[in-house]
Every structure is written in C-alpha cells, then in structure tokens.
CSV table of C-alpha atoms and ligand atoms in Angstrom, one decimal:
chain,number,residue,atom,x,y,z
A,9,UNK,CA,17.3,10.2,18.4
A,10,UNK,CA,16.3,11.9,15.1
A,11,UNK,CA,12.7,12.0,13.7
A,12,UNK,CA,10.9,14.0,11.0
A,13,UNK,CA,8.6,16.2,13.1
A,14,UNK,CA,5.4,17.9,11.8
A,15,UNK,CA,4.8,21.1,13.9
A,16,UNK,CA,2.3,22.7,11.5
A,17,UNK,CA,0.2,21.4,8.6
A,18,UNK,CA,1.2,22.4,5.1
A,19,UNK,CA,3.5,21.9,2.2
A,20,UNK,CA,6.3,19.2,2.3
A,21,UNK,CA,8.8,21.8,3.7
A,22,UNK,CA,7.0,21.7,7.1
A,23,UNK,CA,8.6,18.3,7.7
A,24,UNK,CA,11.8,18.9,9.6
A,25,UNK,CA,14.3,16.5,11.0
A,26,UNK,CA,14.9,17.2,14.8
A,27,UNK,CA,16.5,15.5,17.7
A,28,UNK,CA,13.7,14.4,20.0
A,29,UNK,CA,13.2,12.1,23.0
A,30,UNK,CA,12.6,8.4,22.3
A,31,UNK,CA,9.0,7.4,22.4
A,32,UNK,CA,7.6,5.8,25.6
A,33,UNK,CA,6.1,2.3,25.2
A,34,UNK,CA,2.8,1.4,26.6
A,35,UNK,CA,1.7,-2.2,27.5
A,36,UNK,CA,1.7,-4.5,24.5
A,37,UNK,CA,4.2,-2.4,22.6
A,38,UNK,CA,8.0,-2.5,22.1
A,39,UNK,CA,10.7,-0.2,21.0
A,40,UNK,CA,12.1,-0.8,17.6
A,41,UNK,CA,15.4,0.6,16.2
A,42,UNK,CA,14.1,1.5,12.8
A,43,UNK,CA,16.1,1.0,9.6
A,44,UNK,CA,13.4,2.0,7.0
A,45,UNK,CA,10.1,3.7,7.2
A,46,UNK,CA,7.5,3.6,4.4
A,47,UNK,CA,5.9,6.6,2.7
A,48,UNK,CA,2.2,6.1,2.3
A,49,UNK,CA,-0.5,8.0,0.5
A,50,UNK,CA,-2.2,8.8,3.8
A,51,UNK,CA,1.0,10.6,5.0
A,52,UNK,CA,0.4,13.3,2.4
A,53,UNK,CA,-3.1,13.9,3.7
A,54,UNK,CA,-1.9,13.9,7.3
A,55,UNK,CA,0.8,16.4,6.5
A,56,UNK,CA,-1.7,18.7,4.8
A,57,UNK,CA,-4.1,18.5,7.7
A,58,UNK,CA,-6.7,17.0,5.5
A,59,UNK,CA,-7.5,14.1,7.9
A,60,UNK,CA,-8.8,14.6,11.4
A,61,UNK,CA,-7.0,13.0,14.3
A,62,UNK,CA,-3.5,14.2,13.8
A,63,UNK,CA,-2.4,16.0,16.9
A,64,UNK,CA,0.6,18.4,16.5
A,65,UNK,CA,3.5,18.0,17.0
A,66,UNK,CA,3.4,14.7,15.2
A,67,UNK,CA,5.7,12.2,13.7
A,68,UNK,CA,4.1,10.7,10.6
A,69,UNK,CA,4.7,7.2,9.1
A,70,UNK,CA,2.5,4.1,9.4
A,71,UNK,CA,5.0,1.3,8.6
A,72,UNK,CA,8.5,0.5,9.8
A,73,UNK,CA,11.1,-2.2,9.7
A,74,UNK,CA,13.9,-2.6,12.2
A,75,UNK,CA,15.2,-4.5,15.2
A,76,UNK,CA,13.1,-4.9,18.3
A,77,UNK,CA,15.1,-4.1,21.4
A,78,UNK,CA,13.3,-6.5,23.7
A,79,UNK,CA,14.5,-9.6,21.9
A,80,UNK,CA,16.8,-8.4,19.1
A,81,UNK,CA,14.4,-9.8,16.4
A,82,UNK,CA,13.9,-8.1,13.0
A,83,UNK,CA,10.3,-7.0,12.8
A,84,UNK,CA,8.1,-5.2,10.4
A,85,UNK,CA,5.3,-3.2,12.0
A,86,UNK,CA,2.2,-1.2,11.2
A,87,UNK,CA,2.0,2.0,13.2
A,88,UNK,CA,-1.7,2.9,13.3
A,89,UNK,CA,-1.1,6.1,15.2
A,90,UNK,CA,2.0,7.2,13.2
A,91,UNK,CA,5.5,7.6,14.6
A,92,UNK,CA,7.3,5.8,11.7
A,93,UNK,CA,9.6,8.6,10.4
A,94,UNK,CA,11.8,8.1,13.4
A,95,UNK,CA,15.0,6.3,14.4
A,96,UNK,CA,13.1,4.6,17.3
A,97,UNK,CA,9.4,3.6,17.1
A,98,UNK,CA,7.0,2.2,19.7
A,99,UNK,CA,5.4,-0.6,17.8
A,100,UNK,CA,2.3,-2.5,18.9
A,101,UNK,CA,3.4,-6.2,19.3
A,102,UNK,CA,0.1,-7.4,17.8
A,103,UNK,CA,0.8,-5.4,14.7
A,104,UNK,CA,4.4,-6.5,14.3
A,105,UNK,CA,5.6,-9.6,12.5
A,106,UNK,CA,9.0,-11.2,12.6
A,107,UNK,CA,11.0,-10.9,9.3
A,108,UNK,CA,12.5,-14.2,8.1
A,109,UNK,CA,16.3,-14.1,7.9
A,110,UNK,CA,16.3,-14.5,4.1
A,111,UNK,CA,14.0,-11.5,3.5
A,112,UNK,CA,15.7,-8.1,3.3
A,113,UNK,CA,14.4,-5.2,5.4
A,114,UNK,CA,13.4,-3.2,2.2
A,115,UNK,CA,11.4,-6.1,0.8
A,116,UNK,CA,9.8,-6.9,4.1
A,117,UNK,CA,8.4,-3.4,4.6
A,118,UNK,CA,7.3,-3.0,1.0
A,119,UNK,CA,5.5,-6.3,1.2
A,120,UNK,CA,3.8,-5.7,4.5
A,121,UNK,CA,1.2,-2.8,4.4
A,122,UNK,CA,0.9,-2.8,0.6
A,123,UNK,CA,1.1,-6.6,0.2
A,124,UNK,CA,-1.5,-7.2,2.8
A,125,UNK,CA,-3.8,-4.7,1.1
A,126,UNK,CA,-3.3,-6.3,-2.3
A,127,UNK,CA,-3.9,-9.8,-0.8
A,128,UNK,CA,-7.0,-8.7,1.1
A,129,UNK,CA,-8.5,-7.0,-1.9
A,130,UNK,CA,-7.8,-9.9,-4.3
A,131,UNK,CA,-8.3,-12.9,-2.1
A,132,UNK,CA,-10.4,-12.0,0.9
A,133,UNK,CA,-12.8,-9.5,-0.6
A,134,UNK,CA,-12.4,-10.4,-4.3
A,135,UNK,CA,-12.3,-14.2,-3.8
A,136,UNK,CA,-10.3,-14.5,-7.0
A,137,UNK,CA,-10.2,-17.9,-8.6
A,138,UNK,CA,-7.6,-19.4,-11.1
A,139,UNK,CA,-8.4,-18.6,-14.7
A,140,UNK,CA,-10.4,-15.4,-13.8
A,141,UNK,CA,-9.6,-12.2,-15.5
A,142,UNK,CA,-8.4,-9.4,-13.2
A,143,UNK,CA,-8.0,-5.6,-13.7
A,144,UNK,CA,-5.8,-3.7,-11.3
A,145,UNK,CA,-6.2,0.1,-11.4
A,146,UNK,CA,-3.3,2.3,-10.1
A,147,UNK,CA,-1.3,-0.7,-11.1
A,148,UNK,CA,2.2,0.9,-10.7
A,149,UNK,CA,1.4,2.1,-7.2
A,150,UNK,CA,2.7,0.6,-3.9
A,151,UNK,CA,-0.4,-1.6,-3.6
A,152,UNK,CA,-1.1,-2.0,-7.3
A,153,UNK,CA,2.3,-3.3,-8.4
A,154,UNK,CA,2.0,-6.1,-5.8
A,155,UNK,CA,-1.6,-6.8,-6.8
A,156,UNK,CA,-0.5,-7.4,-10.4
A,157,UNK,CA,2.1,-9.9,-9.3
A,158,UNK,CA,-0.2,-11.6,-6.8
A,159,UNK,CA,-3.0,-11.9,-9.4
A,160,UNK,CA,-0.6,-13.6,-11.8
A,161,UNK,CA,0.8,-15.8,-8.9
A,162,UNK,CA,-2.9,-16.8,-8.1
A,163,UNK,CA,-3.2,-17.8,-11.8
A,164,UNK,CA,-5.6,-15.1,-12.9
A,165,UNK,CA,-5.6,-14.7,-16.7
A,166,UNK,CA,-5.5,-12.2,-18.2
A,167,UNK,CA,-4.1,-9.7,-15.7
A,168,UNK,CA,-4.8,-6.1,-16.9
A,169,UNK,CA,-3.1,-3.2,-15.3
A,170,UNK,CA,-4.2,0.4,-15.6
A,171,UNK,CA,-1.6,3.2,-15.2
A,172,UNK,CA,-1.3,6.8,-16.2
A,173,UNK,CA,2.0,7.0,-18.1
A,174,UNK,CA,3.9,5.0,-20.7
A,175,UNK,CA,6.7,4.4,-18.2
A,176,UNK,CA,4.3,3.1,-15.6
A,177,UNK,CA,2.6,0.8,-18.1
A,178,UNK,CA,5.9,-0.6,-19.2
A,179,UNK,CA,6.7,-1.4,-15.6
A,180,UNK,CA,3.3,-3.0,-15.1
A,181,UNK,CA,3.9,-5.3,-18.0
A,182,UNK,CA,7.4,-6.1,-16.7
A,183,UNK,CA,5.7,-7.1,-13.4
A,184,UNK,CA,3.6,-9.7,-15.2
A,185,UNK,CA,0.5,-8.0,-16.5
A,186,UNK,CA,-0.7,-9.4,-19.8
A,187,UNK,CA,-2.0,-6.0,-20.9
A,188,UNK,CA,-1.5,-2.5,-19.6
A,189,UNK,CA,-4.0,0.3,-20.4
A,190,UNK,CA,-4.2,4.0,-19.8
A,191,UNK,CA,-7.0,5.2,-17.6
A,192,UNK,CA,-8.8,6.6,-20.6
A,193,UNK,CA,-8.8,3.1,-22.2
A,194,UNK,CA,-10.6,1.5,-19.2
A,195,UNK,CA,-13.8,1.5,-21.2
A,196,UNK,CA,-12.2,-1.1,-23.5
A,197,UNK,CA,-12.3,-3.9,-20.9
A,198,UNK,CA,-14.9,-5.8,-22.9
A,199,UNK,CA,-12.9,-5.6,-26.1
A,200,UNK,CA,-9.7,-6.8,-24.3
A,201,UNK,CA,-11.6,-9.8,-22.9
A,202,UNK,CA,-13.1,-10.8,-26.2
A,203,UNK,CA,-16.5,-9.2,-25.4
A,204,UNK,CA,-17.0,-11.2,-22.2
A,205,UNK,CA,-16.0,-8.6,-19.6
A,206,UNK,CA,-13.8,-9.0,-16.6
A,207,UNK,CA,-14.3,-11.1,-13.5
A,208,UNK,CA,-12.6,-8.9,-10.9
A,209,UNK,CA,-11.5,-5.3,-10.6
A,210,UNK,CA,-9.2,-4.4,-7.8
A,211,UNK,CA,-9.5,-0.6,-7.5
A,212,UNK,CA,-7.3,1.9,-5.7
A,213,UNK,CA,-8.5,5.0,-7.3
A,214,UNK,CA,-12.4,5.2,-7.4
A,215,UNK,CA,-14.0,8.0,-9.4
A,216,UNK,CA,-14.2,7.8,-13.2
A,217,UNK,CA,-12.0,4.8,-13.4
A,218,UNK,CA,-14.1,2.7,-11.0
A,219,UNK,CA,-17.3,3.8,-12.8
A,220,UNK,CA,-15.9,2.8,-16.2
A,221,UNK,CA,-14.5,-0.5,-14.8
A,222,UNK,CA,-18.0,-1.4,-13.4
A,223,UNK,CA,-19.4,-1.3,-16.9
A,224,UNK,CA,-16.8,-3.7,-18.1
A,225,UNK,CA,-17.6,-6.4,-15.5
A,226,UNK,CA,-18.8,-9.9,-16.7
A,227,UNK,CA,-21.9,-11.4,-15.1
A,228,UNK,CA,-20.9,-12.4,-11.6
A,229,UNK,CA,-18.0,-10.1,-11.8
A,230,UNK,CA,-16.9,-8.1,-8.7
A,231,UNK,CA,-15.3,-4.7,-8.1
A,232,UNK,CA,-13.3,-4.4,-4.9
A,233,UNK,CA,-12.5,-0.9,-3.7
A,234,UNK,CA,-9.5,-0.3,-1.4
A,235,UNK,CA,-8.7,3.3,-2.1
A,236,UNK,CA,-10.2,6.5,-3.6
A,237,UNK,CA,-7.9,9.3,-2.3
A,238,UNK,CA,-5.8,10.5,-5.3
A,239,UNK,CA,-7.8,13.7,-5.8
A,240,UNK,CA,-9.1,15.0,-9.1
A,241,UNK,CA,-11.9,13.6,-11.3
A,242,UNK,CA,-10.1,10.3,-11.6
A,243,UNK,CA,-10.6,9.5,-7.9
A,244,UNK,CA,-13.2,9.6,-5.2
A,245,UNK,CA,-16.1,7.6,-3.9
A,246,UNK,CA,-18.6,6.2,-6.4
A,247,UNK,CA,-22.3,5.5,-5.9
A,248,UNK,CA,-23.8,2.2,-7.1
A,249,UNK,CA,-27.4,1.2,-6.9
A,250,UNK,CA,-28.7,-2.3,-6.2
A,251,UNK,CA,-30.6,-1.8,-9.5
A,252,UNK,CA,-27.3,-1.7,-11.3
A,253,UNK,CA,-25.9,-4.6,-9.4
A,254,UNK,CA,-29.0,-6.8,-10.1
A,255,UNK,CA,-29.3,-5.6,-13.7
A,256,UNK,CA,-25.8,-6.8,-14.5
A,257,UNK,CA,-25.4,-9.6,-11.9
A,258,UNK,CA,-22.3,-7.9,-10.5
A,259,UNK,CA,-21.0,-7.2,-7.0
A,260,UNK,CA,-19.1,-4.4,-5.3
A,261,UNK,CA,-17.1,-4.9,-2.1
A,262,UNK,CA,-14.6,-2.9,0.0
A,263,UNK,CA,-11.4,-3.9,1.8
A,264,UNK,CA,-9.8,-2.1,4.7
A,265,UNK,CA,-6.7,-3.6,6.2
A,266,UNK,CA,-7.8,-2.8,9.7
A,267,UNK,CA,-10.1,-5.8,9.7
A,268,UNK,CA,-7.2,-8.1,8.8
A,269,UNK,CA,-4.6,-6.4,11.0
A,270,UNK,CA,-6.8,-6.9,14.1
A,271,UNK,CA,-7.0,-10.6,13.5
A,272,UNK,CA,-3.5,-11.8,14.6
A,273,UNK,CA,-3.8,-15.3,13.1
A,274,UNK,CA,-4.9,-13.9,9.7
A,275,UNK,CA,-2.2,-11.2,9.8
A,276,UNK,CA,0.7,-13.6,10.5
A,277,UNK,CA,-0.7,-16.2,8.1
A,278,UNK,CA,-0.9,-13.8,5.2
A,279,UNK,CA,2.5,-12.2,6.0
A,280,UNK,CA,4.0,-15.8,5.9
A,281,UNK,CA,2.3,-16.4,2.6
A,282,UNK,CA,3.7,-13.1,1.2
A,283,UNK,CA,7.2,-13.8,2.4
A,284,UNK,CA,7.0,-17.3,0.9
A,285,UNK,CA,6.0,-15.9,-2.4
A,286,UNK,CA,8.9,-13.5,-2.2
A,287,UNK,CA,11.3,-16.3,-1.3
A,288,UNK,CA,10.3,-18.3,-4.3
A,289,UNK,CA,10.6,-15.3,-6.7
A,290,UNK,CA,6.9,-15.0,-7.4
A,291,UNK,CA,6.5,-11.6,-5.6
A,292,UNK,CA,9.1,-8.9,-5.6
A,293,UNK,CA,8.4,-5.5,-4.3
A,294,UNK,CA,9.8,-2.8,-6.5
A,295,UNK,CA,11.5,-0.1,-4.5
A,296,UNK,CA,11.1,3.2,-6.3
A,297,UNK,CA,13.7,5.0,-4.2
A,298,UNK,CA,15.2,5.1,-0.7
A,299,UNK,CA,15.4,8.6,0.5
A,300,UNK,CA,17.6,9.7,3.5
A,301,UNK,CA,15.4,10.9,6.4
A,302,UNK,CA,17.0,14.4,5.9
A,303,UNK,CA,15.3,14.5,2.5
A,304,UNK,CA,11.8,13.6,3.7
A,305,UNK,CA,10.3,16.8,2.2
A,306,UNK,CA,11.7,16.0,-1.3
A,307,UNK,CA,10.4,12.5,-1.0
A,308,UNK,CA,6.9,13.8,-0.2
A,309,UNK,CA,7.1,16.2,-3.3
A,310,UNK,CA,8.1,13.3,-5.6
A,311,UNK,CA,5.3,11.0,-4.2
A,312,UNK,CA,2.7,13.7,-4.5
A,313,UNK,CA,3.8,14.4,-8.1
A,314,UNK,CA,2.6,10.8,-8.9
A,315,UNK,CA,6.0,9.9,-10.4
A,316,UNK,CA,6.8,6.9,-8.2
A,317,UNK,CA,6.5,3.3,-9.2
A,318,UNK,CA,6.3,0.7,-6.4
A,319,UNK,CA,7.2,1.5,-2.8
A,320,UNK,CA,9.0,4.6,-1.5
A,321,UNK,CA,11.2,4.3,1.6
A,322,UNK,CA,13.0,6.6,4.0
A,323,UNK,CA,16.3,5.4,5.5
A,324,UNK,CA,15.9,6.9,8.9
A,325,UNK,CA,19.6,6.3,9.8
A,326,UNK,CA,20.6,8.9,7.3
A,327,UNK,CA,20.0,12.3,8.7
A,328,UNK,CA,22.5,14.5,6.9
Y,26,NAP,N1,-7.9,-0.1,2.2
Y,26,NAP,C1,-6.7,-0.2,2.8
Y,26,NAP,O1,-6.6,-0.9,3.7
Y,26,NAP,C2,-5.6,0.6,2.2
Y,26,NAP,C3,-4.3,0.2,2.6
Y,26,NAP,C4,-3.2,0.9,2.0
Y,26,NAP,C5,-3.4,1.9,1.1
Y,26,NAP,N2,-4.7,2.2,0.8
Y,26,NAP,C6,-5.0,3.3,-0.2
Y,26,NAP,O2,-4.7,2.8,-1.4
Y,26,NAP,C7,-4.3,3.8,-2.3
Y,26,NAP,C8,-3.1,3.5,-3.0
Y,26,NAP,O3,-2.0,3.3,-2.0
Y,26,NAP,P1,-0.5,3.1,-2.5
Y,26,NAP,O4,0.3,2.8,-1.3
Y,26,NAP,O5,-0.5,2.1,-3.6
Y,26,NAP,O6,-0.2,4.6,-3.1
Y,26,NAP,P2,0.8,5.0,-4.3
Y,26,NAP,O7,2.0,4.1,-4.3
Y,26,NAP,O8,0.9,6.5,-4.2
Y,26,NAP,O9,-0.1,4.7,-5.6
Y,26,NAP,C9,-1.2,5.4,-5.8
Y,26,NAP,C10,-1.5,5.4,-7.3
Y,26,NAP,O10,-2.7,6.1,-7.4
Y,26,NAP,C11,-2.8,6.7,-8.7
Y,26,NAP,N3,-3.3,8.1,-8.6
Y,26,NAP,C12,-4.4,8.5,-9.2
Y,26,NAP,N4,-4.6,9.7,-9.0
Y,26,NAP,C13,-3.6,10.2,-8.3
Y,26,NAP,C14,-3.3,11.5,-7.7
Y,26,NAP,N5,-4.1,12.5,-7.9
Y,26,NAP,N6,-2.2,11.6,-7.0
Y,26,NAP,C15,-1.4,10.5,-6.8
Y,26,NAP,N7,-1.6,9.3,-7.3
Y,26,NAP,C16,-2.8,9.1,-8.0
Y,26,NAP,C17,-1.3,6.7,-9.2
Y,26,NAP,O11,-1.4,5.8,-10.4
Y,26,NAP,P3,-1.5,6.4,-11.8
Y,26,NAP,O12,-0.6,7.6,-12.0
Y,26,NAP,O13,-1.2,5.3,-12.7
Y,26,NAP,O14,-3.0,6.8,-11.9
Y,26,NAP,C18,-0.5,6.0,-8.2
Y,26,NAP,O15,0.4,5.1,-8.7
Y,26,NAP,C19,-4.3,5.1,-1.4
Y,26,NAP,O16,-5.5,5.8,-1.6
Y,26,NAP,C20,-4.2,4.6,0.0
Y,26,NAP,O17,-4.8,5.5,0.9
Y,26,NAP,C21,-5.8,1.6,1.3
C-alpha cells in the first residue's frame, strides 16, 4: 500500500510517498481502507519535529474516513498516534464512528475532528445559550468555520468572526456570521455589541487576539481557548490573573478534544448531532481543496502559508 512517510524532520519536501507494509492491528483496532485523510495544524508541527513523541519513520495524519474491512462499514476515525496519510489505517474502534449513508466521506471527515472541537468549545466548555453574542477567532479555519455555523445554529446573536484577509472575512459572512472583523479590529468588540461586550469568545489563536478579546467580554462573559499554535505575535498562550477575572466578572476555560473522545457515549452522541445538523443543511463543511496523496508536500506548503479556508483533505487513493 502507499503512504506518505516521514523519515526526517524538516520542510514539506521531506514527506515522500512510498510503498510500505500495511499496519498491524492491535486489540480494539481495525483496518480501514482509507479514502480521505485530513490535514491538521498539528501535522505541520510534527513534520518539523517541533512536537515531542513522533518516532521516525512516521506516517502523519490524525483523521481518516474510509471502509472498515472487518464489517464493510464506512467509518470516520481519529488517529491519536498518527498513521492517517496512508491507504490503509489501523483505527482504534473506540475512536471510530459509523458514517450515515447520506453523509459523504468528505463531509464526514471535515465534520469530525474539527466539528467536535467547535462543538466542545461552544457548548461543553462555553455553555452558549440562545441569544448570546459569540466571537470566533480564526473563523475561516477548519475548526473556526464550523464554529461560526454552529453558533448560528445554536441561535447565538450576533455571531462575529475574526479572520486575517478580506477573502476569509467574505467566506465567514457567507457561512453565517453577522459581522466579520480583521484581527486588528478585535478591540472593537464593545462597539460592535452596542457597548455591552460579548458573551462568549471561542478562541483558536491565543496571543494578542485572545488578550484583546478578553477586554471585550461582557460581565459573566467567557473565553474558551482550544488552540494557540499559529506562531508569531498573534498566537501563543496568554496569562490571566484571578484579579482580572473577578474585576470584570468573566471566565476563561479550555477545551481539549481528548476529554470528549475518551467518552464513547459523548463522542457518538455529538457525532450524531453534527451529522444531523449537516443532513438538515445547518452545518456544511467547506472543503478548501482535495490534494492527491502524491502532492502531500504542496498541500503542507499551502496550509502553512495560511491561505486555506475550511478543511484540507488528501485523497490517499491518488498516488501519481
Ligand atoms: N483543543 C483541541 O482539541 C483542538 C482540536 C483541533 C485543533 N486544535 C487546534 O486548533 C487550531 C486551529 O485548528 P484548525 O484545524 O482550525 O486549523 P486551520 O484550518 O489551519 O486554521 C487555523 C487558523 O489559524 C489562524 N492563524 C493565525 N496565525 C496563524 C499562523 N501563523 N499560521 C497559520 N494559521 C494561523 C488562521 O486564520 P487567520 O489567517 O484568519 O488568522 C487559520 O485559519 C490549531 O492550533 C489546532 O492545533 C485544537
């Protein structure tokens, strides 16, 4: 079978498609004939060697969709240990969910990892209520573009998306945001909400954007952080003191999908909810582009250049 193999850390060109042995399944895992693998921000860090824990040679890729050999069912799966950029993946059964017949593979994979994160940040950690105002930073990203739609579906009002380019902001409005702002305009959240401030910020960037968003929270407003890794001044951890929280009656929370993925009932319940929203047209993943596996390096270049809107996929069946 073909897979994109990482034999050394470095620039995108270190990713090479090779013929390799199929993976071996341990207990509680099944082989999946993969159709599409997702590209994720963490893959860039893993490729560069910026994250500990990647043993070379490695096959990157943390989400796949395809057909499970054991029972012929279409499944979408999260691959915590990688192995997604491959024609056959060994997927943990507890982290796999059956895809309904009326949901296409490309939608299923785009809705899974990123949709679960958007849902978890908005609903589980953010406890958004109808009528609340919601800000989504990195609103054109894989997670962000679903968070904008989910916030609107959960009757948040207004939904404010933050994105770095005019093209991304236009896309964010098309997705259902009431307002789209540039990162430099995030200090205007009070003005945009008639002086009141916002109820919930769902933040995938951290850094200067998160700090500025905090100052725009209304009393009892919350900021939920789910990502901080972009690099540069706009991203990174922020520090908040309890003095600031008490002084403004605001809250800060975090969301990591691991705590949802390890709860099978929660995982399947949320996946069903996301698929149902997709089925009824309230949630549509935007697929930025589907790259053949043979062009995985170019896909990484494009992703790292911050030009993508929505989810980026690899068609692992295309190797030339
Ligand atoms: N907590 C969790 O469980 C969880 C789960 C999935 C993903 N994540 C994290 O969430 C973040 C977003 O994931 P995603 O799948 O939505 O990624 P994505 O599609 O690449 O979107 C990331 C967004 O970040 C913004 N960004 C800011 N600075 C950037 C930089 N220097 N380079 C690239 N992008 C930059 C970009 O928006 P602008 O150009 O508009 O600024 C981009 O649209 C990542 O940090 C990822 O690790 C967390």
